[in-house]
PDB file of C-alpha atoms and ligand atoms in Angstrom:
ATOM      1  CA  MET A   1      25.731 -11.177  -5.684  1.00 84.00           C
ATOM      2  CA  VAL A   2      23.775 -10.884  -2.710  1.00 91.00           C
ATOM      3  CA  ASP A   3      20.679 -13.673  -1.791  1.00 94.00           C
ATOM      4  CA  LEU A   4      17.545 -11.618  -0.990  1.00 96.00           C
ATOM      5  CA  LYS A   5      16.554 -14.312   1.425  1.00 97.00           C
ATOM      6  CA  GLU A   6      19.361 -12.277   3.457  1.00 97.00           C
ATOM      7  CA  ILE A   7      17.442  -9.311   3.213  1.00 97.00           C
ATOM      8  CA  THR A   8      14.165 -11.036   4.038  1.00 97.00           C
ATOM      9  CA  GLN A   9      16.499 -12.398   7.275  1.00 97.00           C
ATOM     10  CA  THR A  10      17.897  -8.817   8.565  1.00 97.00           C
ATOM     11  CA  LEU A  11      14.251  -7.833   8.543  1.00 96.00           C
ATOM     12  CA  LEU A  12      13.350 -10.000  10.716  1.00 96.00           C
ATOM     13  CA  GLU A  13      16.208  -9.820  12.650  1.00 96.00           C
ATOM     14  CA  LEU A  14      15.220  -6.189  12.908  1.00 96.00           C
ATOM     15  CA  ASP A  15      18.762  -5.666  12.169  1.00 97.00           C
ATOM     16  CA  GLU A  16      17.585  -2.457   9.728  1.00 96.00           C
ATOM     17  CA  PRO A  17      21.558  -1.251   9.413  1.00 97.00           C
ATOM     18  CA  LYS A  18      22.659  -4.223   8.069  1.00 97.00           C
ATOM     19  CA  MET A  19      19.390  -4.590   5.480  1.00 97.00           C
ATOM     20  CA  LEU A  20      20.048  -1.403   4.145  1.00 97.00           C
ATOM     21  CA  GLN A  21      23.823  -2.661   3.298  1.00 97.00           C
ATOM     22  CA  LEU A  22      22.791  -5.738   1.847  1.00 97.00           C
ATOM     23  CA  ILE A  23      19.699  -3.310  -0.075  1.00 97.00           C
ATOM     24  CA  ASN A  24      23.030  -0.890  -1.443  1.00 97.00           C
ATOM     25  CA  LYS A  25      24.913  -3.993  -2.114  1.00 97.00           C
ATOM     26  CA  ALA A  26      22.322  -5.919  -4.196  1.00 97.00           C
ATOM     27  CA  LEU A  27      21.488  -2.423  -5.874  1.00 96.00           C
ATOM     28  CA  GLU A  28      25.399  -2.389  -6.860  1.00 96.00           C
ATOM     29  CA  SER A  29      25.661  -5.777  -8.246  1.00 96.00           C
ATOM     30  CA  GLY A  30      22.451  -5.380 -10.142  1.00 95.00           C
ATOM     31  CA  THR A  31      19.479  -6.671  -8.688  1.00 96.00           C
ATOM     32  CA  PRO A  32      16.234  -5.045  -9.555  1.00 94.00           C
ATOM     33  CA  ALA A  33      14.603  -2.873  -7.558  1.00 93.00           C
ATOM     34  CA  ASP A  34      11.320  -4.821  -8.179  1.00 90.00           C
ATOM     35  CA  GLU A  35      13.114  -7.913  -7.238  1.00 94.00           C
ATOM     36  CA  ILE A  36      14.481  -6.468  -3.870  1.00 94.00           C
ATOM     37  CA  LEU A  37      11.087  -5.272  -2.966  1.00 90.00           C
ATOM     38  CA  ASN A  38       8.961  -8.553  -3.704  1.00 89.00           C
ATOM     39  CA  ASP A  39      11.539 -10.902  -2.814  1.00 94.00           C
ATOM     40  CA  GLY A  40      13.253  -9.418  -0.169  1.00 95.00           C
ATOM     41  CA  LEU A  41      11.076  -6.593   1.727  1.00 92.00           C
ATOM     42  CA  ILE A  42       7.526  -8.030   1.175  1.00 89.00           C
ATOM     43  CA  ALA A  43       8.842 -11.652   1.596  1.00 91.00           C
ATOM     44  CA  GLY A  44      10.085 -10.867   5.337  1.00 92.00           C
ATOM     45  CA  MET A  45       6.726  -8.571   6.299  1.00 88.00           C
ATOM     46  CA  ASP A  46       4.747 -11.984   5.129  1.00 87.00           C
ATOM     47  CA  ILE A  47       6.626 -13.709   7.892  1.00 93.00           C
ATOM     48  CA  VAL A  48       6.175 -11.070  10.499  1.00 89.00           C
ATOM     49  CA  GLY A  49       2.399 -11.524   9.509  1.00 85.00           C
ATOM     50  CA  GLN A  50       2.515 -15.153  10.402  1.00 90.00           C
ATOM     51  CA  LYS A  51       4.831 -14.331  13.307  1.00 91.00           C
ATOM     52  CA  MET A  52       2.242 -11.829  14.622  1.00 85.00           C
ATOM     53  CA  GLU A  53      -0.397 -14.152  14.103  1.00 86.00           C
ATOM     54  CA  ASN A  54       1.533 -17.152  16.347  1.00 91.00           C
ATOM     55  CA  GLY A  55       2.264 -14.687  18.968  1.00 92.00           C
ATOM     56  CA  ASP A  56       6.012 -15.405  18.244  1.00 93.00           C
ATOM     57  CA  MET A  57       6.313 -11.304  17.083  1.00 90.00           C
ATOM     58  CA  PHE A  58       4.789  -8.733  19.425  1.00 91.00           C
ATOM     59  CA  ILE A  59       3.567  -4.914  18.398  1.00 86.00           C
ATOM     60  CA  PRO A  60       6.388  -3.124  19.055  1.00 91.00           C
ATOM     61  CA  GLU A  61       8.499  -5.379  17.290  1.00 93.00           C
ATOM     62  CA  VAL A  62       6.153  -5.472  14.080  1.00 89.00           C
ATOM     63  CA  LEU A  63       6.406  -1.597  14.594  1.00 87.00           C
ATOM     64  CA  MET A  64      10.235  -1.681  14.348  1.00 92.00           C
ATOM     65  CA  ALA A  65       9.940  -4.282  10.748  1.00 92.00           C
ATOM     66  CA  ALA A  66       7.293  -1.903   9.296  1.00 86.00           C
ATOM     67  CA  GLN A  67       9.799   1.206  10.016  1.00 89.00           C
ATOM     68  CA  ALA A  68      12.540  -0.842   8.570  1.00 93.00           C
ATOM     69  CA  MET A  69      10.490  -1.821   5.593  1.00 89.00           C
ATOM     70  CA  SER A  70       9.609   2.053   4.868  1.00 88.00           C
ATOM     71  CA  LYS A  71      13.050   2.709   5.007  1.00 93.00           C
ATOM     72  CA  GLY A  72      14.026  -0.186   2.457  1.00 93.00           C
ATOM     73  CA  VAL A  73      11.586   1.252   0.216  1.00 89.00           C
ATOM     74  CA  GLU A  74      13.238   4.677   0.581  1.00 90.00           C
ATOM     75  CA  VAL A  75      16.448   3.555  -0.746  1.00 94.00           C
ATOM     76  CA  ILE A  76      14.868   1.825  -3.878  1.00 92.00           C
ATOM     77  CA  LYS A  77      11.718   3.919  -4.923  1.00 86.00           C
ATOM     78  CA  HIS A  78      13.325   6.101  -7.691  1.00 86.00           C
ATOM     79  CA  LEU A  79      14.287   2.899  -9.229  1.00 88.00           C
ATOM     80  CA  LEU A  80      10.706   1.419  -9.313  1.00 80.00           C
ATOM     81  CA  ALA A  81       9.588   4.630 -11.317  1.00 64.00           C
ATOM     82  CA  ASP A  82       7.123   3.797 -14.151  1.00 59.00           C
ATOM     83  CA  ASP A  83       6.686   5.922 -17.435  1.00 54.00           C
ATOM     84  CA  ALA A  84       5.842   9.538 -15.771  1.00 53.00           C
ATOM     85  CA  SER A  85       5.132  11.707 -18.825  1.00 54.00           C
ATOM     86  CA  SER A  86       2.162  13.214 -18.174  1.00 56.00           C
ATOM     87  CA  SER A  87      -0.200  13.806 -15.816  1.00 57.00           C
ATOM     88  CA  LYS A  88      -3.119  10.726 -16.136  1.00 67.00           C
ATOM     89  CA  GLY A  89      -5.563  11.433 -13.110  1.00 91.00           C
ATOM     90  CA  THR A  90      -5.668  13.056  -9.877  1.00 96.00           C
ATOM     91  CA  VAL A  91      -5.925  10.240  -7.255  1.00 97.00           C
ATOM     92  CA  VAL A  92      -7.094  10.599  -3.223  1.00 98.00           C
ATOM     93  CA  ILE A  93      -5.510   7.578  -1.589  1.00 98.00           C
ATOM     94  CA  GLY A  94      -6.353   6.720   1.600  1.00 98.00           C
ATOM     95  CA  THR A  95      -6.751   3.542   4.492  1.00 98.00           C
ATOM     96  CA  VAL A  96     -10.047   3.273   5.676  1.00 98.00           C
ATOM     97  CA  GLN A  97     -11.681   4.254   9.200  1.00 98.00           C
ATOM     98  CA  GLY A  98     -10.359   1.988  11.854  1.00 98.00           C
ATOM     99  CA  ASP A  99      -7.379   0.855  10.112  1.00 98.00           C
ATOM    100  CA  LEU A 100      -3.596   2.471  10.503  1.00 98.00           C
ATOM    101  CA  HIS A 101      -1.889  -0.046   8.046  1.00 97.00           C
ATOM    102  CA  ASP A 102      -0.104   2.342   5.607  1.00 94.00           C
ATOM    103  CA  ILE A 103       2.995   0.505   4.134  1.00 92.00           C
ATOM    104  CA  GLY A 104       1.215  -1.013   1.369  1.00 92.00           C
ATOM    105  CA  LYS A 105      -0.862   1.891   0.879  1.00 96.00           C
ATOM    106  CA  ASN A 106       2.166   4.400   0.743  1.00 92.00           C
ATOM    107  CA  LEU A 107       3.455   1.981  -2.193  1.00 87.00           C
ATOM    108  CA  VAL A 108       0.929   2.108  -3.791  1.00 91.00           C
ATOM    109  CA  ALA A 109       0.984   6.173  -3.564  1.00 91.00           C
ATOM    110  CA  MET A 110       4.284   6.076  -5.037  1.00 84.00           C
ATOM    111  CA  MET A 111       3.940   4.036  -7.755  1.00 82.00           C
ATOM    112  CA  MET A 112       0.930   6.143  -8.870  1.00 87.00           C
ATOM    113  CA  GLU A 113       3.379   9.197  -8.643  1.00 82.00           C
ATOM    114  CA  SER A 114       5.451   7.755 -10.680  1.00 72.00           C
ATOM    115  CA  ALA A 115       3.314   6.849 -12.925  1.00 76.00           C
ATOM    116  CA  GLY A 116       2.276  10.524 -14.099  1.00 78.00           C
ATOM    117  CA  LEU A 117      -0.815  10.982 -11.591  1.00 88.00           C
ATOM    118  CA  THR A 118      -1.435  13.466  -9.004  1.00 92.00           C
ATOM    119  CA  VAL A 119      -1.341  11.725  -6.020  1.00 94.00           C
ATOM    120  CA  HIS A 120      -3.199  13.057  -2.417  1.00 97.00           C
ATOM    121  CA  ASN A 121      -1.943  10.999  -0.054  1.00 97.00           C
ATOM    122  CA  VAL A 122      -4.190  11.584   2.494  1.00 98.00           C
ATOM    123  CA  GLY A 123      -3.322   9.212   5.448  1.00 98.00           C
ATOM    124  CA  VAL A 124      -4.974   6.245   7.403  1.00 98.00           C
ATOM    125  CA  ASP A 125      -7.654   5.700   9.804  1.00 98.00           C
ATOM    126  CA  VAL A 126      -9.984   8.219   7.110  1.00 98.00           C
ATOM    127  CA  SER A 127     -13.803   8.678   7.646  1.00 98.00           C
ATOM    128  CA  PRO A 128     -16.256   8.873   4.642  1.00 98.00           C
ATOM    129  CA  ASP A 129     -16.895  12.099   5.173  1.00 98.00           C
ATOM    130  CA  LYS A 130     -12.546  13.500   5.623  1.00 98.00           C
ATOM    131  CA  PHE A 131     -12.610  11.412   1.946  1.00 98.00           C
ATOM    132  CA  ILE A 132     -15.386  13.773   0.662  1.00 98.00           C
ATOM    133  CA  GLU A 133     -14.044  16.651   2.254  1.00 98.00           C
ATOM    134  CA  LEU A 134     -10.527  15.999   0.619  1.00 98.00           C
ATOM    135  CA  ILE A 135     -12.054  14.888  -3.077  1.00 98.00           C
ATOM    136  CA  LYS A 136     -14.191  18.099  -3.485  1.00 97.00           C
ATOM    137  CA  GLU A 137     -10.912  19.853  -2.261  1.00 97.00           C
ATOM    138  CA  THR A 138      -8.636  18.773  -4.810  1.00 96.00           C
ATOM    139  CA  ASN A 139     -10.808  17.718  -7.967  1.00 95.00           C
ATOM    140  CA  ALA A 140      -9.827  14.290  -7.460  1.00 97.00           C
ATOM    141  CA  ASN A 141     -10.882  11.922 -10.128  1.00 96.00           C
ATOM    142  CA  ILE A 142      -9.834   8.890  -8.400  1.00 98.00           C
ATOM    143  CA  LEU A 143     -10.365   7.338  -5.074  1.00 98.00           C
ATOM    144  CA  CYS A 144      -8.124   4.587  -4.085  1.00 98.00           C
ATOM    145  CA  LEU A 145      -8.984   3.202  -0.726  1.00 98.00           C
ATOM    146  CA  SER A 146      -6.617   0.683   1.202  1.00 98.00           C
ATOM    147  CA  ALA A 147      -8.091  -1.662   3.923  1.00 98.00           C
ATOM    148  CA  LEU A 148      -5.661  -4.476   5.784  1.00 98.00           C
ATOM    149  CA  LEU A 149      -7.943  -5.773   8.113  1.00 98.00           C
ATOM    150  CA  THR A 150     -11.008  -7.795   7.307  1.00 98.00           C
ATOM    151  CA  THR A 151     -12.965  -5.703  10.450  1.00 98.00           C
ATOM    152  CA  THR A 152     -12.403  -2.668   8.086  1.00 98.00           C
ATOM    153  CA  MET A 153     -13.640  -3.725   4.645  1.00 98.00           C
ATOM    154  CA  PRO A 154     -16.897  -2.835   5.236  1.00 98.00           C
ATOM    155  CA  MET A 155     -15.757   0.797   5.707  1.00 98.00           C
ATOM    156  CA  MET A 156     -14.988   0.966   2.003  1.00 98.00           C
ATOM    157  CA  LYS A 157     -18.463   0.331   0.832  1.00 98.00           C
ATOM    158  CA  GLN A 158     -19.868   2.751   3.632  1.00 98.00           C
ATOM    159  CA  THR A 159     -17.362   5.155   2.212  1.00 98.00           C
ATOM    160  CA  ILE A 160     -18.666   4.218  -1.769  1.00 98.00           C
ATOM    161  CA  ASP A 161     -22.024   4.570  -0.077  1.00 98.00           C
ATOM    162  CA  ALA A 162     -21.260   8.200   1.129  1.00 98.00           C
ATOM    163  CA  LEU A 163     -19.372   9.232  -2.076  1.00 98.00           C
ATOM    164  CA  SER A 164     -22.967   8.322  -3.940  1.00 98.00           C
ATOM    165  CA  GLU A 165     -25.192  10.055  -1.207  1.00 98.00           C
ATOM    166  CA  SER A 166     -22.558  13.237  -1.850  1.00 97.00           C
ATOM    167  CA  GLY A 167     -23.564  13.497  -5.392  1.00 97.00           C
ATOM    168  CA  LEU A 168     -20.114  12.672  -6.710  1.00 97.00           C
ATOM    169  CA  ARG A 169     -19.675   9.090  -7.525  1.00 97.00           C
ATOM    170  CA  ALA A 170     -20.321   9.375 -11.273  1.00 96.00           C
ATOM    171  CA  GLN A 171     -17.798  12.031 -11.388  1.00 95.00           C
ATOM    172  CA  VAL A 172     -14.658  10.028  -9.394  1.00 97.00           C
ATOM    173  CA  LYS A 173     -13.799   6.309 -10.309  1.00 98.00           C
ATOM    174  CA  VAL A 174     -13.426   4.348  -7.051  1.00 98.00           C
ATOM    175  CA  MET A 175     -10.335   1.967  -6.531  1.00 98.00           C
ATOM    176  CA  VAL A 176     -10.017  -0.706  -3.714  1.00 98.00           C
ATOM    177  CA  GLY A 177      -7.563  -3.309  -2.248  1.00 98.00           C
ATOM    178  CA  GLY A 178      -4.992  -4.147   0.437  1.00 98.00           C
ATOM    179  CA  ALA A 179      -4.047  -8.237   1.462  1.00 97.00           C
ATOM    180  CA  PRO A 180      -7.769  -9.033   2.572  1.00 98.00           C
ATOM    181  CA  VAL A 181      -9.525  -7.571  -0.745  1.00 98.00           C
ATOM    182  CA  THR A 182     -10.882  -9.242  -3.719  1.00 98.00           C
ATOM    183  CA  GLN A 183     -11.953  -8.529  -7.281  1.00 98.00           C
ATOM    184  CA  GLU A 184     -15.127 -10.260  -6.047  1.00 98.00           C
ATOM    185  CA  PHE A 185     -15.640  -7.998  -3.088  1.00 98.00           C
ATOM    186  CA  ALA A 186     -14.823  -4.879  -4.817  1.00 98.00           C
ATOM    187  CA  ASN A 187     -17.779  -6.209  -7.175  1.00 98.00           C
ATOM    188  CA  VAL A 188     -20.179  -6.205  -4.633  1.00 98.00           C
ATOM    189  CA  ILE A 189     -19.393  -2.980  -3.153  1.00 98.00           C
ATOM    190  CA  GLY A 190     -19.687  -1.574  -6.448  1.00 98.00           C
ATOM    191  CA  ALA A 191     -16.234  -0.007  -7.146  1.00 98.00           C
ATOM    192  CA  ASP A 192     -14.844   0.287 -10.313  1.00 98.00           C
ATOM    193  CA  ALA A 193     -11.076  -1.690  -9.796  1.00 98.00           C
ATOM    194  CA  PHE A 194      -9.654  -3.635  -7.726  1.00 98.00           C
ATOM    195  CA  ALA A 195      -5.826  -4.569  -7.818  1.00 96.00           C
ATOM    196  CA  PRO A 196      -3.627  -6.902  -5.598  1.00 94.00           C
ATOM    197  CA  ASP A 197      -0.295  -5.498  -5.708  1.00 90.00           C
ATOM    198  CA  ALA A 198       1.095  -1.328  -6.052  1.00 87.00           C
ATOM    199  CA  GLY A 199       2.101  -2.084  -9.615  1.00 81.00           C
ATOM    200  CA  SER A 200      -0.914  -3.444 -11.216  1.00 88.00           C
ATOM    201  CA  ALA A 201      -2.783  -0.608  -8.806  1.00 92.00           C
ATOM    202  CA  ALA A 202      -0.916   2.031 -10.761  1.00 89.00           C
ATOM    203  CA  LYS A 203      -1.792   0.829 -14.274  1.00 88.00           C
ATOM    204  CA  ARG A 204      -5.233   0.013 -13.541  1.00 94.00           C
ATOM    205  CA  ALA A 205      -5.556   3.914 -12.326  1.00 94.00           C
ATOM    206  CA  LYS A 206      -4.157   4.758 -15.565  1.00 88.00           C
ATOM    207  CA  GLU A 207      -6.831   2.599 -17.715  1.00 91.00           C
ATOM    208  CA  LEU A 208      -9.672   3.943 -15.489  1.00 91.00           C
ATOM    209  CA  VAL A 209      -8.957   7.942 -16.187  1.00 86.00           C
ATOM    210  CA  HIS A 210      -8.206   7.316 -20.114  1.00 77.00           C
TER     211      HIS A 210
HETATM  212 CO1  B1M B 301      -1.549  -5.712  11.475  1.00 62.08          CO
HETATM  213  N1  B1M B 301      -2.492  -6.940  10.681  1.00 62.08           N
HETATM  214  N2  B1M B 301      -2.624  -5.287  12.637  1.00 62.08           N
HETATM  215  N3  B1M B 301      -0.556  -4.442  11.729  1.00 62.08           N
HETATM  216  N4  B1M B 301      -0.580  -6.283  10.150  1.00 62.08           N
HETATM  217  C1  B1M B 301      -2.029  -7.973   9.548  1.00 62.08           C
HETATM  218  C2  B1M B 301      -2.633  -6.853   8.732  1.00 62.08           C
HETATM  219  C3  B1M B 301      -2.553  -9.063   9.998  1.00 62.08           C
HETATM  220  C4  B1M B 301      -3.119 -10.254   8.487  1.00 62.08           C
HETATM  221  C5  B1M B 301      -1.590 -10.063  10.586  1.00 62.08           C
HETATM  222  C6  B1M B 301      -2.105 -11.252  11.098  1.00 62.08           C
HETATM  223  O1  B1M B 301      -2.305 -11.517  12.274  1.00 62.08           O
HETATM  224  N5  B1M B 301      -1.392 -12.332  10.336  1.00 62.08           N
HETATM  225  C7  B1M B 301      -3.818  -8.834  10.927  1.00 62.08           C
HETATM  226  C8  B1M B 301      -5.252  -8.753  10.229  1.00 62.08           C
HETATM  227  C9  B1M B 301      -5.852 -10.318  10.241  1.00 62.08           C
HETATM  228  C10 B1M B 301      -7.432  -9.845   9.685  1.00 62.08           C
HETATM  229  O2  B1M B 301      -8.070  -8.872   9.487  1.00 62.08           O
HETATM  230  N6  B1M B 301      -7.580 -11.190   8.595  1.00 62.08           N
HETATM  231  C11 B1M B 301      -3.246  -7.867  11.766  1.00 62.08           C
HETATM  232  C12 B1M B 301      -4.297  -7.693  12.945  1.00 62.08           C
HETATM  233  C13 B1M B 301      -4.627  -8.555  13.631  1.00 62.08           C
HETATM  234  C14 B1M B 301      -3.536  -6.434  13.470  1.00 62.08           C
HETATM  235  C15 B1M B 301      -4.436  -5.558  14.707  1.00 62.08           C
HETATM  236  C16 B1M B 301      -5.634  -5.963  14.897  1.00 62.08           C
HETATM  237  C17 B1M B 301      -3.364  -6.452  15.898  1.00 62.08           C
HETATM  238  C18 B1M B 301      -3.587  -6.107  17.270  1.00 62.08           C
HETATM  239  O3  B1M B 301      -3.536  -4.997  17.621  1.00 62.08           O
HETATM  240  N7  B1M B 301      -4.097  -7.027  17.961  1.00 62.08           N
HETATM  241  C19 B1M B 301      -3.809  -4.180  14.756  1.00 62.08           C
HETATM  242  C20 B1M B 301      -4.651  -3.250  14.211  1.00 62.08           C
HETATM  243  C21 B1M B 301      -4.720  -1.775  13.981  1.00 62.08           C
HETATM  244  C22 B1M B 301      -5.256  -0.887  12.967  1.00 62.08           C
HETATM  245  O4  B1M B 301      -5.352  -0.740  12.250  1.00 62.08           O
HETATM  246  N8  B1M B 301      -6.583  -0.593  14.006  1.00 62.08           N
HETATM  247  C23 B1M B 301      -2.051  -4.377  13.656  1.00 62.08           C
HETATM  248  C24 B1M B 301      -1.477  -3.142  13.891  1.00 62.08           C
HETATM  249  C25 B1M B 301      -0.183  -3.261  12.910  1.00 62.08           C
HETATM  250  C26 B1M B 301       1.219  -2.570  13.258  1.00 62.08           C
HETATM  251  C27 B1M B 301       0.214  -1.199  13.672  1.00 62.08           C
HETATM  252  C28 B1M B 301       1.949  -2.980  14.425  1.00 62.08           C
HETATM  253  C29 B1M B 301       1.748  -2.739  12.068  1.00 62.08           C
HETATM  254  C30 B1M B 301       1.559  -1.515  10.849  1.00 62.08           C
HETATM  255  C31 B1M B 301       2.250  -0.505  10.494  1.00 62.08           C
HETATM  256  C32 B1M B 301       2.458   0.420   9.425  1.00 62.08           C
HETATM  257  O5  B1M B 301       1.228  -0.251   8.595  1.00 62.08           O
HETATM  258  N9  B1M B 301       2.917   1.705   9.595  1.00 62.08           N
HETATM  259  C33 B1M B 301       1.308  -3.875  11.418  1.00 62.08           C
HETATM  260  C34 B1M B 301       1.448  -4.638  10.252  1.00 62.08           C
HETATM  261  C35 B1M B 301       3.006  -4.210   9.930  1.00 62.08           C
HETATM  262  C36 B1M B 301       1.017  -6.003   9.677  1.00 62.08           C
HETATM  263  C37 B1M B 301       1.708  -6.949   9.070  1.00 62.08           C
HETATM  264  C38 B1M B 301       2.529  -7.932   9.431  1.00 62.08           C
HETATM  265  C39 B1M B 301       2.106  -6.343   7.330  1.00 62.08           C
HETATM  266  C40 B1M B 301       1.467  -5.703   6.602  1.00 62.08           C
HETATM  267  C41 B1M B 301       2.315  -4.868   5.615  1.00 62.08           C
HETATM  268  O6  B1M B 301       2.718  -3.803   6.162  1.00 62.08           O
HETATM  269  N10 B1M B 301       2.651  -5.619   4.541  1.00 62.08           N
HETATM  270  C42 B1M B 301       0.432  -7.795   8.539  1.00 62.08           C
HETATM  271  C43 B1M B 301      -0.118  -9.102   7.396  1.00 62.08           C
HETATM  272  C44 B1M B 301       0.434  -9.017   6.320  1.00 62.08           C
HETATM  273  O7  B1M B 301      -0.067  -8.487   5.677  1.00 62.08           O
HETATM  274  N11 B1M B 301       1.596 -10.315   5.830  1.00 62.08           N
HETATM  275  C45 B1M B 301      -0.463  -7.506   9.435  1.00 62.08           C
HETATM  276  C46 B1M B 301       3.223  -5.238   3.361  1.00 62.08           C
HETATM  277  C47 B1M B 301       2.507  -4.914   2.989  1.00 62.08           C
HETATM  278  C48 B1M B 301       3.830  -4.212   1.174  1.00 62.08           C
HETATM  279  O8  B1M B 301       1.509  -5.367   1.793  1.00 62.08           O
HETATM  280  O9  B1M B 301      -0.201  -3.715   2.615  1.00 62.08           O
HETATM  281  O10 B1M B 301      -0.702  -5.702   1.696  1.00 62.08           O
HETATM  282  P1  B1M B 301       0.430  -4.948   1.755  1.00 62.08           P
HETATM  283  O11 B1M B 301       0.249  -4.012   0.346  1.00 62.08           O
HETATM  284  C49 B1M B 301       0.125  -4.449  -0.800  1.00 62.08           C
HETATM  285  C50 B1M B 301      -1.094  -4.944  -1.294  1.00 62.08           C
HETATM  286  O12 B1M B 301      -1.893  -5.683  -0.402  1.00 62.08           O
HETATM  287  C51 B1M B 301      -1.712  -3.981  -2.217  1.00 62.08           C
HETATM  288  O13 B1M B 301      -0.329  -3.498  -2.535  1.00 62.08           O
HETATM  289  C52 B1M B 301       0.357  -3.356  -1.551  1.00 62.08           C
HETATM  290  C53 B1M B 301       1.882  -3.377  -2.412  1.00 62.08           C
HETATM  291  O14 B1M B 301       2.073  -4.952  -3.276  1.00 62.08           O
HETATM  292  N12 B1M B 301      -2.494  -2.998  -1.561  1.00 62.08           N
HETATM  293  C54 B1M B 301      -2.971  -2.464  -2.607  1.00 62.08           C
HETATM  294  C55 B1M B 301      -2.606  -2.339  -0.466  1.00 62.08           C
HETATM  295  N13 B1M B 301      -3.450  -1.612  -0.376  1.00 62.08           N
HETATM  296  C56 B1M B 301      -4.148  -1.204  -1.551  1.00 62.08           C
HETATM  297  C57 B1M B 301      -4.524   0.066  -2.488  1.00 62.08           C
HETATM  298  C58 B1M B 301      -4.774  -0.272  -3.798  1.00 62.08           C
HETATM  299  C59 B1M B 301      -4.604  -1.334  -4.933  1.00 62.08           C
HETATM  300  C60 B1M B 301      -3.739  -2.576  -4.162  1.00 62.08           C
HETATM  301  O15 B1M B 301      -5.840   0.338  -4.582  1.00 62.08           O
HETATM  302  C61 B1M B 301      -6.668   1.251  -3.903  1.00 62.08           C
END
């Protein structure tokens, strides 16, 4: 049995090979993938965030931790799959303009895909105009906006406003999320839904198009 704190620790030590070894060992011993994700990897990124805030970890190290986290997710992602019986909607998902954080957004995209939605993951630093162009191109009926910075949260409202101005608002449900985003904020900016994590985001998206 692998103690998930060891996975957290190897992530913090930026020891990616050891971290991947421990993830594989944990899977072999029957640890559920969602526990590895939440109690090993995401727990590690939370500590990375605290260290970054305190000046104990710098951007290059944070980036290395982020890359290691993504590699870890690659190993477990096929086991995080939900019911993928049929396509229940088309999603455009991206991180809003000015924001480069993509790990959480990619997890949300992955969970939505495995829940049977057609997902267009359009990257980071996406402007309102670009989102609209992509919605038109893909005929999406759900727009998912991610933001990790308090300074980029207002860009969510600007994107929703631009969607209304484009005449597409009535046919597209908007979901928002990311660490600083709350249900209250979602209500204030006129989003249709908020989800606190990747699993609930996939469930909410399916409900939105039912
Ligand atoms: Co940045 N960063 N960062 N960073 N970074 C935070 C967010 C911060 C909280 C760290 C801290 O100071 N404690 C802080 C924000 C403070 C604030 O605004 N209140 C911060 C800062 C300040 C910055 C910079 C300004 C630092 C600087 O340059 N001085 C800079 C900004 C760059 C920019 O975006 N313009 C910056 C840069 C970076 C890196 C590039 C180095 C790197 C990102 C690499 C990458 O993403 N490829 C990075 C990282 C890694 C972090 C932390 C440490 C980890 C984020 C992460 O990946 N978490 C982060 C601290 C933290 O969050 N604890 C921090 C793991 C991920 C699985 O969780 O993204 O929350 P999360 O996603 C969750 C949920 O939020 C939710 O589901 C996900 C999975 O369950 N979710 C959604 C996310 N999107 C959703 C959408 C939905 C629904 C749910 O519906 C649509």
